[in-house]
mmCIF file of C-alpha atoms in Angstrom:
data_model
loop_
_atom_site.group_PDB
_atom_site.id
_atom_site.type_symbol
_atom_site.label_atom_id
_atom_site.label_comp_id
_atom_site.label_asym_id
_atom_site.label_seq_id
_atom_site.Cartn_x
_atom_site.Cartn_y
_atom_site.Cartn_z
ATOM 1 C CA MET W 1 -2.575 24.762 -3.332
ATOM 2 C CA PRO W 2 -3.705 21.607 -5.145
ATOM 3 C CA GLY W 3 -0.775 19.365 -5.929
ATOM 4 C CA ARG W 4 1.682 21.571 -4.017
ATOM 5 C CA VAL W 5 3.675 19.286 -1.757
ATOM 6 C CA ALA W 6 5.461 19.989 1.518
ATOM 7 C CA ILE W 7 7.918 17.483 2.985
ATOM 8 C CA VAL W 8 8.235 17.403 6.776
ATOM 9 C CA THR W 9 10.988 15.193 8.175
ATOM 10 C CA GLY W 10 10.843 13.925 11.738
ATOM 11 C CA ALA W 11 7.063 14.163 11.476
ATOM 12 C CA GLY W 12 6.551 11.228 13.813
ATOM 13 C CA GLY W 13 7.468 13.506 16.730
ATOM 14 C CA ASP W 14 5.418 16.191 18.425
ATOM 15 C CA ILE W 15 6.883 19.225 16.653
ATOM 16 C CA GLY W 16 6.887 17.545 13.243
ATOM 17 C CA ARG W 17 3.286 16.444 13.670
ATOM 18 C CA ALA W 18 2.225 19.986 14.594
ATOM 19 C CA ILE W 19 4.037 21.376 11.549
ATOM 20 C CA ALA W 20 2.404 18.811 9.266
ATOM 21 C CA ALA W 21 -1.045 19.588 10.675
ATOM 22 C CA THR W 22 -0.581 23.310 10.142
ATOM 23 C CA LEU W 23 0.679 22.895 6.570
ATOM 24 C CA LEU W 24 -2.269 20.639 5.746
ATOM 25 C CA ALA W 25 -4.560 23.388 7.043
ATOM 26 C CA ASP W 26 -2.656 25.806 4.796
ATOM 27 C CA GLY W 27 -3.633 23.661 1.805
ATOM 28 C CA TYR W 28 -0.462 21.723 1.073
ATOM 29 C CA ALA W 29 -0.312 18.034 0.338
ATOM 30 C CA VAL W 30 2.105 16.799 2.990
ATOM 31 C CA LEU W 31 4.578 13.945 3.032
ATOM 32 C CA VAL W 32 5.356 13.039 6.636
ATOM 33 C CA ALA W 33 8.703 11.291 6.914
ATOM 34 C CA ASP W 34 10.296 9.648 9.925
ATOM 35 C CA ILE W 35 12.883 6.950 10.552
ATOM 36 C CA ARG W 36 10.206 5.208 12.627
ATOM 37 C CA GLU W 37 7.742 3.955 10.022
ATOM 38 C CA GLY W 38 5.055 3.351 12.625
ATOM 39 C CA ALA W 39 5.319 6.899 13.932
ATOM 40 C CA ALA W 40 5.096 8.345 10.409
ATOM 41 C CA ARG W 41 2.019 6.270 9.658
ATOM 42 C CA ALA W 42 0.425 7.240 12.972
ATOM 43 C CA THR W 43 0.899 10.921 12.125
ATOM 44 C CA ALA W 44 -0.570 10.459 8.653
ATOM 45 C CA GLU W 45 -3.580 8.554 9.992
ATOM 46 C CA ALA W 46 -4.202 11.147 12.698
ATOM 47 C CA LEU W 47 -4.110 14.029 10.215
ATOM 48 C CA LYS W 48 -6.187 12.560 7.422
ATOM 49 C CA GLY W 49 -9.428 14.363 6.708
ATOM 50 C CA GLU W 50 -11.758 15.408 3.933
ATOM 51 C CA GLY W 51 -9.846 17.113 1.142
ATOM 52 C CA ARG W 52 -6.496 16.508 2.814
ATOM 53 C CA VAL W 53 -3.643 14.720 1.087
ATOM 54 C CA VAL W 54 -1.133 13.280 3.542
ATOM 55 C CA GLU W 55 1.214 10.362 2.965
ATOM 56 C CA ALA W 56 3.709 8.632 5.251
ATOM 57 C CA SER W 57 7.248 7.606 4.344
ATOM 58 C CA ALA W 58 9.820 5.711 6.381
ATOM 59 C CA CYS W 59 13.079 7.577 5.899
ATOM 60 C CA ASP W 60 16.532 7.512 7.446
ATOM 61 C CA ILE W 61 17.878 10.937 6.487
ATOM 62 C CA THR W 62 21.464 9.741 6.997
ATOM 63 C CA ASP W 63 21.017 7.111 4.247
ATOM 64 C CA LEU W 64 21.055 8.435 0.671
ATOM 65 C CA ALA W 65 19.028 5.566 -0.796
ATOM 66 C CA SER W 66 16.340 6.013 1.851
ATOM 67 C CA VAL W 67 16.220 9.749 1.195
ATOM 68 C CA ALA W 68 15.957 9.213 -2.578
ATOM 69 C CA ALA W 69 13.007 6.847 -2.082
ATOM 70 C CA MET W 70 11.269 9.372 0.158
ATOM 71 C CA ALA W 71 11.777 12.150 -2.421
ATOM 72 C CA ALA W 72 10.264 9.938 -5.134
ATOM 73 C CA THR W 73 7.216 9.329 -2.949
ATOM 74 C CA ALA W 74 6.822 13.075 -2.467
ATOM 75 C CA ARG W 75 6.936 13.679 -6.213
ATOM 76 C CA GLY W 76 4.117 11.197 -6.598
ATOM 77 C CA LEU W 77 1.886 13.593 -4.666
ATOM 78 C CA GLY W 78 2.585 16.605 -6.887
ATOM 79 C CA ALA W 79 5.077 19.449 -7.188
ATOM 80 C CA VAL W 80 7.462 19.667 -4.234
ATOM 81 C CA VAL W 81 7.431 23.332 -3.222
ATOM 82 C CA ALA W 82 8.300 23.220 0.486
ATOM 83 C CA LEU W 83 10.844 21.386 2.612
ATOM 84 C CA VAL W 84 10.893 21.425 6.395
ATOM 85 C CA ASN W 85 14.050 19.806 7.747
ATOM 86 C CA ASN W 86 12.770 18.981 11.212
ATOM 87 C CA ALA W 87 14.328 15.577 11.977
ATOM 88 C CA GLY W 88 17.000 15.664 14.664
ATOM 89 C CA GLY W 89 18.156 14.313 17.975
ATOM 90 C CA VAL W 90 20.836 14.440 20.646
ATOM 91 C CA THR W 91 23.361 12.109 22.255
ATOM 92 C CA SER W 92 25.755 13.414 24.910
ATOM 93 C CA ALA W 93 24.771 16.176 27.300
ATOM 94 C CA SER W 94 28.309 17.528 27.819
ATOM 95 C CA LEU W 95 31.709 17.651 26.135
ATOM 96 C CA GLN W 96 33.232 15.729 29.010
ATOM 97 C CA GLU W 97 31.019 12.699 28.438
ATOM 98 C CA ALA W 98 30.873 12.948 24.626
ATOM 99 C CA THR W 99 32.768 10.424 22.527
ATOM 100 C CA ALA W 100 34.002 10.936 18.985
ATOM 101 C CA GLY W 101 31.256 8.570 17.858
ATOM 102 C CA ASP W 102 28.595 10.614 19.652
ATOM 103 C CA PHE W 103 29.825 13.803 18.031
ATOM 104 C CA ARG W 104 29.864 12.291 14.536
ATOM 105 C CA ALA W 105 26.382 10.845 15.037
ATOM 106 C CA ASP W 106 24.983 14.238 16.023
ATOM 107 C CA LEU W 107 26.566 15.917 13.004
ATOM 108 C CA ALA W 108 25.299 13.182 10.680
ATOM 109 C CA LEU W 109 21.715 13.427 11.903
ATOM 110 C CA ASN W 110 21.296 17.141 12.553
ATOM 111 C CA LEU W 111 23.441 18.626 9.779
ATOM 112 C CA GLU W 112 24.304 16.104 7.089
ATOM 113 C CA GLY W 113 20.786 14.667 7.177
ATOM 114 C CA ALA W 114 19.274 18.053 6.363
ATOM 115 C CA PHE W 115 21.781 18.470 3.536
ATOM 116 C CA ASN W 116 20.932 15.012 2.186
ATOM 117 C CA VAL W 117 17.213 15.761 2.032
ATOM 118 C CA PHE W 118 17.811 19.154 0.441
ATOM 119 C CA LYS W 119 19.981 17.666 -2.282
ATOM 120 C CA ALA W 120 17.372 14.993 -3.026
ATOM 121 C CA VAL W 121 14.753 17.649 -3.866
ATOM 122 C CA GLU W 122 17.103 20.422 -4.981
ATOM 123 C CA ALA W 123 15.934 20.324 -8.607
ATOM 124 C CA ASP W 124 12.265 20.255 -7.573
ATOM 125 C CA LEU W 125 12.597 23.276 -5.340
ATOM 126 C CA LYS W 126 14.573 25.130 -8.001
ATOM 127 C CA ALA W 127 12.015 24.419 -10.721
ATOM 128 C CA ASN W 128 9.032 25.187 -8.480
ATOM 129 C CA ARG W 129 10.515 28.271 -6.782
ATOM 130 C CA GLY W 130 10.143 26.460 -3.496
ATOM 131 C CA ALA W 131 10.996 27.405 0.069
ATOM 132 C CA ILE W 132 12.955 25.705 2.824
ATOM 133 C CA VAL W 133 12.665 25.960 6.591
ATOM 134 C CA ASN W 134 15.366 24.284 8.648
ATOM 135 C CA ILE W 135 14.473 23.594 12.261
ATOM 136 C CA ALA W 136 17.560 24.703 14.149
ATOM 137 C CA SER W 137 17.661 25.401 17.897
ATOM 138 C CA VAL W 138 18.654 28.038 20.414
ATOM 139 C CA ASN W 139 21.528 25.597 21.011
ATOM 140 C CA GLY W 140 22.935 26.835 17.724
ATOM 141 C CA LEU W 141 22.929 30.394 19.083
ATOM 142 C CA GLY W 142 24.337 29.887 22.569
ATOM 143 C CA VAL W 143 25.618 27.295 25.021
ATOM 144 C CA PHE W 144 22.836 25.188 26.496
ATOM 145 C CA GLY W 145 24.508 21.760 26.646
ATOM 146 C CA HIS W 146 24.511 18.895 24.105
ATOM 147 C CA PRO W 147 27.731 19.827 22.270
ATOM 148 C CA GLY W 148 27.454 17.737 19.111
ATOM 149 C CA TYR W 149 23.817 18.692 18.598
ATOM 150 C CA SER W 150 24.598 22.359 19.265
ATOM 151 C CA ALA W 151 27.528 22.459 16.846
ATOM 152 C CA ALA W 152 25.377 20.817 14.179
ATOM 153 C CA LYS W 153 22.545 23.303 14.704
ATOM 154 C CA ALA W 154 24.947 26.251 14.488
ATOM 155 C CA ALA W 155 26.229 24.841 11.203
ATOM 156 C CA LEU W 156 22.651 24.288 10.022
ATOM 157 C CA ILE W 157 21.944 27.988 10.567
ATOM 158 C CA HIS W 158 24.970 28.866 8.459
ATOM 159 C CA LEU W 159 23.898 26.370 5.806
ATOM 160 C CA THR W 160 20.567 28.201 5.747
ATOM 161 C CA HIS W 161 22.417 31.446 4.988
ATOM 162 C CA MET W 162 24.294 29.740 2.167
ATOM 163 C CA LEU W 163 21.104 28.334 0.672
ATOM 164 C CA ALA W 164 19.457 31.748 0.784
ATOM 165 C CA VAL W 165 22.378 33.486 -0.913
ATOM 166 C CA GLU W 166 23.260 30.909 -3.556
ATOM 167 C CA TYR W 167 19.740 29.943 -4.584
ATOM 168 C CA GLY W 168 18.032 33.322 -4.277
ATOM 169 C CA LYS W 169 18.561 33.898 -7.992
ATOM 170 C CA PHE W 170 16.137 31.026 -8.644
ATOM 171 C CA GLY W 171 13.483 32.670 -6.488
ATOM 172 C CA ARG W 172 13.983 30.114 -3.766
ATOM 173 C CA ARG W 173 13.963 31.133 -0.122
ATOM 174 C CA ALA W 174 15.598 29.449 2.877
ATOM 175 C CA ASN W 175 15.074 30.316 6.525
ATOM 176 C CA ALA W 176 15.558 28.671 9.900
ATOM 177 C CA VAL W 177 13.480 28.472 13.060
ATOM 178 C CA ALA W 178 15.296 28.116 16.378
ATOM 179 C CA PRO W 179 13.006 26.725 19.075
ATOM 180 C CA GLY W 180 13.831 27.060 22.731
ATOM 181 C CA THR W 181 12.469 24.539 25.207
ATOM 182 C CA VAL W 182 9.317 22.847 23.902
ATOM 183 C CA ALA W 183 7.333 20.446 26.070
ATOM 184 C CA THR W 184 7.501 17.322 23.912
ATOM 185 C CA ALA W 185 8.027 13.598 24.362
ATOM 186 C CA ALA W 186 11.729 14.191 23.728
ATOM 187 C CA TRP W 187 11.853 15.663 27.233
ATOM 188 C CA ARG W 188 10.177 12.633 28.806
ATOM 189 C CA ALA W 189 13.323 11.145 30.340
ATOM 190 C CA ARG W 190 14.365 14.471 31.845
ATOM 191 C CA ALA W 191 10.837 15.090 33.147
ATOM 192 C CA GLU W 192 10.770 11.637 34.717
ATOM 193 C CA ALA W 193 14.109 12.300 36.405
ATOM 194 C CA ASN W 194 12.973 15.740 37.537
ATOM 195 C CA PRO W 195 9.186 16.346 37.471
ATOM 196 C CA ASN W 196 9.823 20.072 38.029
ATOM 197 C CA VAL W 197 12.070 20.512 34.987
ATOM 198 C CA PHE W 198 9.623 22.713 33.063
ATOM 199 C CA GLU W 199 8.811 24.824 36.108
ATOM 200 C CA GLU W 200 12.537 25.329 36.656
ATOM 201 C CA ALA W 201 13.030 26.229 32.994
ATOM 202 C CA ARG W 202 10.270 28.841 32.989
ATOM 203 C CA ARG W 203 12.243 31.274 35.164
ATOM 204 C CA TRP W 204 14.780 31.792 32.379
ATOM 205 C CA TYR W 205 12.157 32.790 29.816
ATOM 206 C CA PRO W 206 10.979 36.428 29.712
ATOM 207 C CA LEU W 207 7.455 35.307 28.739
ATOM 208 C CA GLY W 208 7.347 33.027 31.769
ATOM 209 C CA ARG W 209 6.618 29.918 29.746
ATOM 210 C CA VAL W 210 8.209 27.524 27.283
ATOM 211 C CA ALA W 211 7.116 27.272 23.658
ATOM 212 C CA ARG W 212 4.326 25.003 22.467
ATOM 213 C CA THR W 213 4.502 22.841 19.380
ATOM 214 C CA GLU W 214 1.957 25.056 17.639
ATOM 215 C CA ASP W 215 4.237 28.062 18.193
ATOM 216 C CA ILE W 216 6.909 26.362 16.110
ATOM 217 C CA ALA W 217 4.389 25.243 13.486
ATOM 218 C CA ASN W 218 2.968 28.755 13.105
ATOM 219 C CA ALA W 219 6.443 30.191 12.524
ATOM 220 C CA VAL W 220 7.128 27.583 9.843
ATOM 221 C CA SER W 221 3.788 28.296 8.189
ATOM 222 C CA PHE W 222 4.565 32.010 8.033
ATOM 223 C CA LEU W 223 8.070 31.564 6.631
ATOM 224 C CA LEU W 224 6.778 29.267 3.878
ATOM 225 C CA SER W 225 3.932 31.599 2.961
ATOM 226 C CA ASP W 226 3.764 34.496 0.518
ATOM 227 C CA LYS W 227 3.557 36.806 3.531
ATOM 228 C CA ALA W 228 7.275 36.107 3.972
ATOM 229 C CA ALA W 229 8.060 36.551 0.268
ATOM 230 C CA ALA W 230 10.859 39.033 0.997
ATOM 231 C CA ILE W 231 12.324 37.101 3.934
ATOM 232 C CA THR W 232 15.224 34.761 3.306
ATOM 233 C CA GLY W 233 18.384 33.822 5.159
ATOM 234 C CA VAL W 234 17.047 34.562 8.630
ATOM 235 C CA CYS W 235 17.054 32.464 11.774
ATOM 236 C CA LEU W 236 13.880 33.168 13.744
ATOM 237 C CA PRO W 237 14.103 32.230 17.428
ATOM 238 C CA VAL W 238 10.790 30.913 18.731
ATOM 239 C CA ASP W 239 11.965 30.795 22.311
ATOM 240 C CA CYS W 240 9.698 32.954 24.477
ATOM 241 C CA GLY W 241 12.509 35.515 24.694
ATOM 242 C CA LEU W 242 15.326 33.271 25.951
ATOM 243 C CA THR W 243 17.968 34.520 23.507
ATOM 244 C CA ALA W 244 16.890 38.157 23.971
ATOM 245 C CA GLY W 245 18.239 38.221 27.520
ATOM 246 C CA LEU W 246 17.954 36.813 31.021
ATOM 247 C CA ALA W 247 15.803 38.813 33.422
ATOM 248 C CA ASP W 248 17.310 37.218 36.533
ATOM 249 C CA LEU W 249 20.823 38.111 35.389
ATOM 250 C CA ALA W 250 19.764 41.645 34.479
ATOM 251 C CA ARG W 251 18.316 42.096 37.981
ATOM 252 C CA THR W 252 21.624 40.944 39.454
ATOM 253 C CA PHE W 253 23.594 43.402 37.334
ATOM 254 C CA THR W 254 21.278 46.364 37.936
ATOM 255 C CA GLN W 255 20.028 45.500 41.441
ATOM 256 C CA SER W 256 16.642 46.647 40.187
ATOM 257 C CA SER W 257 13.484 44.609 40.786
ATOM 258 C CA ASP W 258 12.173 45.809 37.432
#
């Protein structure tokens, strides 16, 4: 795909870096964007290799001027054909501790930020029959804490539906990926507070493990590829079965060890 550019926001983090690496292997030129310029540059440097085109961009997705500058940098690499809205973050863990400011901040970052980036490359994706993958969360499908973040991710899933329906006539596809727990640096504070947090989480997952960053990246790669040419408007949970059902609860209801 010479000159075919994929934008990955939040690429300074573990999941974004894995997505960028996979898309580079798929043959895209990749713009890695992150609000932390150093993290974006570190990702780009780590992923550079023979025949690979990867560029870093400092970008605050809540700031329209910053987003416009990032989009211009992406166009300098070639035709923008893929957008992965991966940047996100959380503030309050519960409604009881959340402030109005916390809630607005979560909506701005996790929902409005994705919209801002989409609008900045809307014409490119339309002209190039591009594809979008929004990184949502199982928090957008059920109640797992972090209210502002969860509400924003639920809205992001619905925005994905709207993109798929309204822009399908241009040949453009939009899908979402909803990760469950992924062992990343974002969990560092919780892991430091409770070193057994991942072991405790595993019991809720039918596969007996949490997802890896490459699991998320592989799902994104598929949804952007021609193998998913007839798939648009879906939210694909990559959650080791969490949203399918809870085995411990089923055993309680049935009193069966199976």
